Amino acid sequence: MTVTGKARVAGVIGWPVGHSLSPVLHGHWLAEYGVDGAYVPLAVRPEHGAAAMQALPALGFAGANVTVPHKETALSVCERLSDAAKRIGAVNTLVVAEDGTLEGDNTDAFGFLANLEENAPGGFDAAEGPVVVLGAGGAARAVLAALIDAGAPEVRLLNRTASRAETLADEFGRRVFVEPWERRGAVLADTALLVNTTSLGMTGHAPLEIALAALPVASLVTDLVYAPLRTPLLEAAAARGNPTVDGLGMLLHQARPGFERWFGRRPEVTPELRAAVLAARGDG
Ligand code: ATR
């Protein structure tokens, strides 16, 4: 698709931004739907984050994704924030409104749930039983917001640094219970879903060490880590018969609301999109 003078333009603001898969993802959709638009990487130094975001309306951008280290800065430069962005405390999607003001949204909770709904064998219902969430960083915030809003009856939250988990529990309310990191195997009894939001298991990081013996075999296991796609946690869970969902789908689904707002077309997550993103990641 040729980009004309009328093209709508969006991009991803990050530092570094070279590893971002978003240009490939949105580029795939632009080509698939024949949209006159462009989606570009925007390498913005940490100290230039606010200025770059505030310049988007002046430059005629439709909006942008925001990634590390700018997600919290984005909160403060937006004139309006979605409920999700307020709740999660970070913005990953900027939309330039008709009047040139900046709206901030966070689509990670949407992406997390959409991935499970689409890929869990037999679908996903958060109300089915207690959930165990490992980790208390930015990703865990989105996962907690998603699970609480979707009706999870109880969330057991475990983090190496307990104080970070306590902070999240205070914010997300009485259905969140902090457990010591050392009890990550023991708390699995009677859970319906296990979620890893830590960086453990990622290529180049230590593996997540967890005993799955207490986990009911019907319990769903998902990992936000998608490099490698099949993490040691997912492999161990699948080997004992648990259903598993990998983390790539969350990345793909969280991109949908932004694309729709910027380019006016609701995109689909297809096997071709998945393959394109995996190939760009060097995973064939
Ligand atoms: P993100 O925004 O991707 O969630 P983050 O805020 O850096 O990233 O959070 C990383 C998560 O992985 C945290 O929960 C972190 O635990 P701490 O809060 O104790 O740092 C967890 N993590 C990273 N390395 C870990 C390790 N070696 N053992 C246990 N947890 C680890």
Tab-separated table of N, CA, C and O and ligand atoms in Angstrom, residues 135-139 159-161 164 181 197-200, ligand 1:
chain	number	residue	atom	x	y	z
A	135	GLY	N	4.139	-11.871	40.538
A	135	GLY	CA	4.730	-10.614	40.105
A	135	GLY	C	3.879	-9.433	40.526
A	135	GLY	O	2.666	-9.570	40.735
A	136	ALA	N	4.526	-8.281	40.678
A	136	ALA	CA	3.805	-7.080	41.115
A	136	ALA	C	4.342	-5.837	40.419
A	136	ALA	O	4.338	-4.751	40.984
A	137	GLY	N	4.788	-5.985	39.164
A	137	GLY	CA	5.256	-4.846	38.383
A	137	GLY	C	4.114	-4.243	37.573
A	137	GLY	O	2.930	-4.434	37.888
A	138	GLY	N	4.485	-3.506	36.533
A	138	GLY	CA	3.485	-2.850	35.697
A	138	GLY	C	2.538	-3.830	35.038
A	138	GLY	O	1.324	-3.590	34.948
A	139	ALA	N	3.074	-4.944	34.571
A	139	ALA	CA	2.226	-5.931	33.898
A	139	ALA	C	1.204	-6.521	34.866
A	139	ALA	O	0.037	-6.753	34.505
A	159	ASN	N	4.941	-11.957	45.171
A	159	ASN	CA	6.043	-11.252	44.535
A	159	ASN	C	7.286	-11.405	45.395
A	159	ASN	O	7.204	-11.450	46.615
A	160	ARG	N	8.455	-11.493	44.719
A	160	ARG	CA	9.715	-11.607	45.465
A	160	ARG	C	9.826	-10.480	46.490
A	160	ARG	O	10.143	-10.717	47.635
A	161	THR	N	9.516	-9.263	46.069
A	161	THR	CA	9.525	-8.115	46.982
A	161	THR	C	8.100	-7.915	47.488
A	161	THR	O	7.240	-7.373	46.784
A	164	ARG	N	5.870	-4.578	47.282
A	164	ARG	CA	5.233	-4.173	46.011
A	164	ARG	C	3.869	-4.860	45.866
A	164	ARG	O	2.909	-4.268	45.370
A	181	TRP	N	6.274	-15.139	48.637
A	181	TRP	CA	6.833	-15.702	47.393
A	181	TRP	C	7.190	-17.180	47.563
A	181	TRP	O	7.023	-17.987	46.655
A	197	THR	N	3.468	-12.956	35.631
A	197	THR	CA	3.725	-11.618	35.077
A	197	THR	C	5.164	-11.199	35.344
A	197	THR	O	5.543	-10.079	35.017
A	198	THR	N	5.970	-12.058	35.958
A	198	THR	CA	7.376	-11.705	36.198
A	198	THR	C	8.176	-11.917	34.915
A	198	THR	O	7.673	-12.486	33.938
A	199	SER	N	9.423	-11.466	34.941
A	199	SER	CA	10.282	-11.671	33.776
A	199	SER	C	10.993	-13.016	33.830
A	199	SER	O	11.770	-13.345	32.925
A	200	LEU	N	10.724	-13.810	34.852
A	200	LEU	CA	11.364	-15.123	34.971
A	200	LEU	C	10.871	-16.035	33.843
A	200	LEU	O	9.679	-16.101	33.567
B	1	ATR	P1	6.819	-5.238	34.213
B	1	ATR	O1	6.413	-3.809	34.024
B	1	ATR	O2	7.099	-5.971	32.943
B	1	ATR	O3	5.892	-5.979	35.086
B	1	ATR	P2	8.775	-4.832	36.352
B	1	ATR	O4	7.970	-3.721	36.941
B	1	ATR	O5	10.235	-4.664	36.204
B	1	ATR	O6	8.273	-5.159	34.862
B	1	ATR	O7	8.423	-6.160	37.148
B	1	ATR	C1	9.169	-7.326	36.994
B	1	ATR	C2	8.583	-8.397	37.885
B	1	ATR	O8	9.400	-9.581	37.796
B	1	ATR	C3	8.549	-8.011	39.348
B	1	ATR	O9	7.434	-8.629	39.958
B	1	ATR	C4	9.861	-8.615	39.857
B	1	ATR	O10	9.902	-8.870	41.242
B	1	ATR	P3	10.411	-7.703	42.262
B	1	ATR	O11	9.257	-6.763	42.425
B	1	ATR	O12	10.752	-8.439	43.506
B	1	ATR	O13	11.609	-7.068	41.609
B	1	ATR	C5	9.871	-9.919	39.095
B	1	ATR	N1	11.216	-10.510	39.031
B	1	ATR	C6	12.241	-10.121	38.263
B	1	ATR	N2	13.327	-10.903	38.497
B	1	ATR	C7	12.976	-11.783	39.475
B	1	ATR	C8	13.646	-12.850	40.152
B	1	ATR	N3	14.923	-13.171	39.869
B	1	ATR	N4	12.956	-13.557	41.089
B	1	ATR	C9	11.667	-13.249	41.379
B	1	ATR	N5	10.980	-12.249	40.760
B	1	ATR	C10	11.616	-11.530	39.822
